[in-house]
Tab-separated table of C-alpha atoms in Angstrom:
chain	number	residue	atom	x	y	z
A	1	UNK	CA	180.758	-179.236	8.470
A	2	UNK	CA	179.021	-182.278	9.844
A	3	UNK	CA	176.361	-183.751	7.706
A	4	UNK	CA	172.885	-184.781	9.266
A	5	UNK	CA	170.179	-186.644	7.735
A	6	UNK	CA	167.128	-186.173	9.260
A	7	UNK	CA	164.437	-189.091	8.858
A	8	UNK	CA	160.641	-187.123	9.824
A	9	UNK	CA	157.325	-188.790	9.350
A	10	UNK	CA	155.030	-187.720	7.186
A	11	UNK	CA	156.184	-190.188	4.180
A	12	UNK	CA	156.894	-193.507	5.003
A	13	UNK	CA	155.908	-193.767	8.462
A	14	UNK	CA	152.633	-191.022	9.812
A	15	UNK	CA	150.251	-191.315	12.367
A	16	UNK	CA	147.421	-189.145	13.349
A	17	UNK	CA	148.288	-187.908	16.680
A	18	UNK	CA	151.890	-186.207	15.730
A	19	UNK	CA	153.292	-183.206	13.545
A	20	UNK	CA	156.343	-185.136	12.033
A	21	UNK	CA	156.782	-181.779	9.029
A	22	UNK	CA	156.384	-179.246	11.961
A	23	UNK	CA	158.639	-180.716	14.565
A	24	UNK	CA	161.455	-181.417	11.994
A	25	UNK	CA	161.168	-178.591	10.645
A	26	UNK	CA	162.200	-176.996	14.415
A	27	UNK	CA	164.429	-179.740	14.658
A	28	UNK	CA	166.453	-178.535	11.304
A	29	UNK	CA	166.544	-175.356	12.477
A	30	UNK	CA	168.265	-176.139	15.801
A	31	UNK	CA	170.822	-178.384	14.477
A	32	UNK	CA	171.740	-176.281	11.486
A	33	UNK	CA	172.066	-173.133	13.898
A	34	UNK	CA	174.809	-175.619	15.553
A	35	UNK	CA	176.701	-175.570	12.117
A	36	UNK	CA	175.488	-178.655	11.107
A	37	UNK	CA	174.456	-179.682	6.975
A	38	UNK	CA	171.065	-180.997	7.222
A	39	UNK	CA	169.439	-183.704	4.962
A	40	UNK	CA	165.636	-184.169	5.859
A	41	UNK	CA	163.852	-187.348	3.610
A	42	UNK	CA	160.442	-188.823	4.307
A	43	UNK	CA	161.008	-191.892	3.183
A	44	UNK	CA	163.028	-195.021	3.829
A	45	UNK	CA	164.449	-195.295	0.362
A	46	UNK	CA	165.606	-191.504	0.961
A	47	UNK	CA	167.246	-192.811	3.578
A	48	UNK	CA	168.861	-195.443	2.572
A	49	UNK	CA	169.977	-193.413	-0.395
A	50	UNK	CA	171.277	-190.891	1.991
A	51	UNK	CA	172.318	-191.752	5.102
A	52	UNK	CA	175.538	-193.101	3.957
A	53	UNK	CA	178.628	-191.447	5.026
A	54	UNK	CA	176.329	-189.159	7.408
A	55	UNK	CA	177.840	-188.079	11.238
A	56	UNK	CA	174.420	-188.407	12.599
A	57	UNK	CA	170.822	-189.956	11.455
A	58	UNK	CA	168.351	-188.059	13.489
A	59	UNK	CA	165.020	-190.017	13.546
A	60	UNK	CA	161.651	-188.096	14.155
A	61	UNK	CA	159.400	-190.536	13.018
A	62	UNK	CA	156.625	-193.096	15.169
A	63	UNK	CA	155.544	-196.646	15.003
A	64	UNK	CA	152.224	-196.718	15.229
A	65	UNK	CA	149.936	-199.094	17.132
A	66	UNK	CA	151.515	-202.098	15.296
A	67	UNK	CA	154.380	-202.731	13.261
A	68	UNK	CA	154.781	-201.013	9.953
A	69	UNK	CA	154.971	-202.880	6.330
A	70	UNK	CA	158.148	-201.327	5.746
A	71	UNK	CA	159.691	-201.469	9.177
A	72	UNK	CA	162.568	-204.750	7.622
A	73	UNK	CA	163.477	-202.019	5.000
A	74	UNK	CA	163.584	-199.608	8.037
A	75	UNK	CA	165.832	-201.769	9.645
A	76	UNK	CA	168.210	-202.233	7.024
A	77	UNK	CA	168.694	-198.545	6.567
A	78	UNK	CA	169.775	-198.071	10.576
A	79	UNK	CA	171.509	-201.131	10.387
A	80	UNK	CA	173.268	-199.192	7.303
A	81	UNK	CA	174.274	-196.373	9.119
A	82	UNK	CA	177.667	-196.270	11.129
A	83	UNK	CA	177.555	-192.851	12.536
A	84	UNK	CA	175.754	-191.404	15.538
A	85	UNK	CA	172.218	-191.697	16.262
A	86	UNK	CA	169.416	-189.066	17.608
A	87	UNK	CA	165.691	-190.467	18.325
A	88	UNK	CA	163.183	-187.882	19.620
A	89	UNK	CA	159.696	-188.702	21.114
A	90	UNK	CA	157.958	-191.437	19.321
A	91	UNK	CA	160.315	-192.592	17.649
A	92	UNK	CA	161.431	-195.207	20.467
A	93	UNK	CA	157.709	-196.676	18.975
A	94	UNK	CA	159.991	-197.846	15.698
A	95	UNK	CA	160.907	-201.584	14.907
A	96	UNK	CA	159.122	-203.352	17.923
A	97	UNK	CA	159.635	-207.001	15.975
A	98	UNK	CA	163.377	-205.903	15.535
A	99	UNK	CA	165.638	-206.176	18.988
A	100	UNK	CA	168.251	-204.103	17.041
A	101	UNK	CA	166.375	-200.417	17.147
A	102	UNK	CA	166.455	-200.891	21.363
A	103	UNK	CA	169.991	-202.412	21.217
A	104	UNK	CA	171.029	-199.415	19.372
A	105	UNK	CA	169.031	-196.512	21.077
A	106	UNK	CA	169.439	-198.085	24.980
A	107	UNK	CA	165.975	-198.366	25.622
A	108	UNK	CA	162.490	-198.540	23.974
A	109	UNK	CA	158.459	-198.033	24.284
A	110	UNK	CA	157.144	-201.526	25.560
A	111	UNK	CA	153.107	-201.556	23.990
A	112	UNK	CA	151.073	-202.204	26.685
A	113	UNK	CA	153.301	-201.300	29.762
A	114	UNK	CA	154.569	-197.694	28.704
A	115	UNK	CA	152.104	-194.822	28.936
A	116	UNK	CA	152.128	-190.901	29.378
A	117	UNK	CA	149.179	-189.015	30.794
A	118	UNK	CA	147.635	-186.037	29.159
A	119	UNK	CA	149.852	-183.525	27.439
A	120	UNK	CA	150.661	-180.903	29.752
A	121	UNK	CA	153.455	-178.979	32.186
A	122	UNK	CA	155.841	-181.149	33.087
A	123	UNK	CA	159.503	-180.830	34.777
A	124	UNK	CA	162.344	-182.740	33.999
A	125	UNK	CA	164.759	-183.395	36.491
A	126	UNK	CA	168.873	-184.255	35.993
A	127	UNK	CA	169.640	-187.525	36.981
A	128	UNK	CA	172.162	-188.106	39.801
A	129	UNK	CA	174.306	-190.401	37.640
A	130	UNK	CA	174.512	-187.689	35.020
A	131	UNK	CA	177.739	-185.978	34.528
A	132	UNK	CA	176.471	-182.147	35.333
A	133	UNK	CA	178.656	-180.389	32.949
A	134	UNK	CA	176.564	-177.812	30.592
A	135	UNK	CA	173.140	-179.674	31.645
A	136	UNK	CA	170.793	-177.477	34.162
A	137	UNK	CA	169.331	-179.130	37.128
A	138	UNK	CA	165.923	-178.628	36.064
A	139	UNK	CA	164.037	-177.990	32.497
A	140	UNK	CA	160.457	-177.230	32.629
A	141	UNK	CA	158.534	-177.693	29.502
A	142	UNK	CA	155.007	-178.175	27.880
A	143	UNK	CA	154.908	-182.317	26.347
A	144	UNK	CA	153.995	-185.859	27.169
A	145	UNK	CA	155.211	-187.445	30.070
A	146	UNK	CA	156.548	-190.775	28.084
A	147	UNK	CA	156.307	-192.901	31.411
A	148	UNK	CA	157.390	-196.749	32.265
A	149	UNK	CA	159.846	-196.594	29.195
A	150	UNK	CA	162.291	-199.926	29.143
A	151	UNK	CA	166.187	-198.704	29.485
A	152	UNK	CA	168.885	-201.479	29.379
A	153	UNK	CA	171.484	-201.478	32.228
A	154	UNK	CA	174.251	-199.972	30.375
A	155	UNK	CA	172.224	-197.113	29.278
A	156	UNK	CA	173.665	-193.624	30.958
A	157	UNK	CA	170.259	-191.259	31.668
A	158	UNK	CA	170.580	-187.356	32.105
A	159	UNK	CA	167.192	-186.615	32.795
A	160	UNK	CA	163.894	-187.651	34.874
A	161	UNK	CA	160.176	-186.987	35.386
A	162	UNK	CA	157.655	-187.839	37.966
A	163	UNK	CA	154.483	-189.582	37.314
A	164	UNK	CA	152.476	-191.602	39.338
A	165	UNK	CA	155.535	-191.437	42.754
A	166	UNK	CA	158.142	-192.844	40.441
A	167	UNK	CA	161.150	-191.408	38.613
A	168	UNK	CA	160.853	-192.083	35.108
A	169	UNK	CA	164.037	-192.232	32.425
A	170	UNK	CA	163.044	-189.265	29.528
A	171	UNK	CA	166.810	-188.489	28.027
A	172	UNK	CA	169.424	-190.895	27.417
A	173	UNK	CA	172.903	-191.688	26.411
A	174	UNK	CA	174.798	-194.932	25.456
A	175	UNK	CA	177.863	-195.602	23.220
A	176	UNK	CA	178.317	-199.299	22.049
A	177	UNK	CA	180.668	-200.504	19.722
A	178	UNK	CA	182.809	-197.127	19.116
A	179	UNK	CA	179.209	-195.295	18.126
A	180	UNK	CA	177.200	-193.034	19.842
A	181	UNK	CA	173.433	-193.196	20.502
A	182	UNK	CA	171.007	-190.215	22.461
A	183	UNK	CA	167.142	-190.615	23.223
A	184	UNK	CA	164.861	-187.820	24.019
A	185	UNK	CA	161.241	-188.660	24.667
A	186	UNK	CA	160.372	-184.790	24.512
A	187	UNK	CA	159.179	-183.135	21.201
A	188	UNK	CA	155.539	-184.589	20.413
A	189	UNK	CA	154.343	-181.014	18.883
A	190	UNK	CA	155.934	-177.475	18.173
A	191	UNK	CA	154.937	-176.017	21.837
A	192	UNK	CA	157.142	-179.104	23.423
A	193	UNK	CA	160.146	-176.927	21.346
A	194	UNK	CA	159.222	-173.281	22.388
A	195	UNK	CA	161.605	-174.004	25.485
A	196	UNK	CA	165.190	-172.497	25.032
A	197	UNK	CA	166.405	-174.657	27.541
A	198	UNK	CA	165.041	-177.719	25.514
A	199	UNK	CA	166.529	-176.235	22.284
A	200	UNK	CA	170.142	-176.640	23.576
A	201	UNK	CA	169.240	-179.934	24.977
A	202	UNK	CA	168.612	-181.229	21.560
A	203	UNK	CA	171.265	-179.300	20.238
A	204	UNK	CA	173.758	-180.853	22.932
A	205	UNK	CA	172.833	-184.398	22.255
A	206	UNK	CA	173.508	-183.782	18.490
A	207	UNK	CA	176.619	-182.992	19.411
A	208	UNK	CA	177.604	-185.474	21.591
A	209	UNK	CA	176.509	-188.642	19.665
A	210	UNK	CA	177.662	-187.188	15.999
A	211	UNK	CA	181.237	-186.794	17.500
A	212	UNK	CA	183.333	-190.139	16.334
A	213	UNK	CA	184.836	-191.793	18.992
A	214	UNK	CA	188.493	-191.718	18.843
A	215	UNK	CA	189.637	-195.219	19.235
C-alpha cells in the first residue's frame, strides 16, 4: 500500500479565508478510497518527522499575504522529501522567498499579478497538449478561478479556464529529476469537492505523481 502524508493547514500555516481541516479531511477520503495509507500532520515538525520514506507528500496548506516565520523549516521538509508531490489550491501561495517550491511544483502564485474573481461556477477545459487518456473534455465545478498563475516552460498542463478572454493554466504536471510533481488550483472549500468528476481528478493526479519513475 502506498503511504501518503498529507500536510493541511490549520497548525503551522492558517489563514482566514480557507477550511484547511475540512478540505483534507475530503482529500483523505479520496485518496484512501484509491488504496492509499494516509498520514495527515498540521505541522512542519510532523512533517518532517513523517514524510520520510513517503510515495507522495500532498500539501493543502496557504501562504498567506507574506511569507511565513517558519516557511526555511518548510523548506527543508520538501526539500527532505524524495517522493511525489500533490499541491491543491493555495498552496502554490507557499515559500515565495524560496525558488525551490516553484522549481518543484512547475509553476506558482506571483503576489500582485495572480488573481481569481469571486467564487463561483466555473468550467475547466482540457488542454490541447494534454494526453486525453482517462481525463474528460470538460469538468464543471463550483471554486475560484486562480487566474494569471506563473507556469515554467517545461511544465505539461491538463486543464484550462477562461477569465477575462484568456486561457488560464489550473492543473498541472511536470517530472524533473526522476520525481513526479501535480498542481491543482481547485479545492478552496468543501463545495469545490462535491464534483465526482473533480474527485477522480484528484484521485488521478495522486496516482500519477506517487508512481516512481522507473529509471
Amino acid at each position: 500500500m502506498s503511504r501518503v502524508v498529507l500536510f493541511s493547514g490549520g497548525g503551522d500555516y492558517v489563514d482566514p479565508w480557507h477550511p484547511f481541516v475540512e478540505t483534507s479531511a475530503v482529500l483523505a477520503d479520496i485518496l484512501r478510497d484509491e488504496g492509499f495509507s494516509v498520514d495527515s500532520v498540521l505541522t512542519v515538525d510532523e512533517l518532517a518527522e513523517r514524510s520520510s520514506g513517503a510515495d507522495l507528500l500532498v500539501v493543502n496548506a496557504g501562504g498567506g499575504p507574506q511569507a511565513h516565520p517558519r516557511d526555511a523549516d518548510l523548506r527543508a521538509a520538501v526539500d527532505g522529501h524524495t517522493g511525489g508531490l500533490l499541491a491543491l489550491h493555495v498552496a502554490s501561495t507557499l515559500l515565495p522567498e524560496h525558488d525551490l517550491w516553484e522549481e518543484r511544483l512547475g509553476g506558482r502564485w506571483v503576489r500582485g499579478h495572480s488573481m481569481h474573481p469571486e467564487r463561483g461556477s466555473m468550467r475547466l477545459v482540457r488542454a490541447a497538449e494534454a494526453a486525453a487518456g482517462d481525463l474528460p473534455a470538460l469538468i464543471d465545478t463550483v471554486d475560484e478561478a486562480y487566474s494569471w498563475l506563473r507556469v515554467a516552460d517545461e511544465t505539461r498542463v491538463l486543464y484550462r479556464q477562461d477569465h477575462a478572454g484568456e486561457a488560464h493554466p489550473v492543473v498541472w504536471v511536470r517530472e524533473s529529476d526522476g520525481v513526479r510533481s501535480a498542481y491543482s488550483a481547485l479545492g478552496h472549500d468543501v463545495e469545490a469537492y462535491d464534483s465526482p468528476l473533480v474527485r477522480a481528478l484528484v484521485a488521478q493526479l495522486a496516482r500519477w505523481a506517487s508512481t516512481r519513475i522507473a529509471h
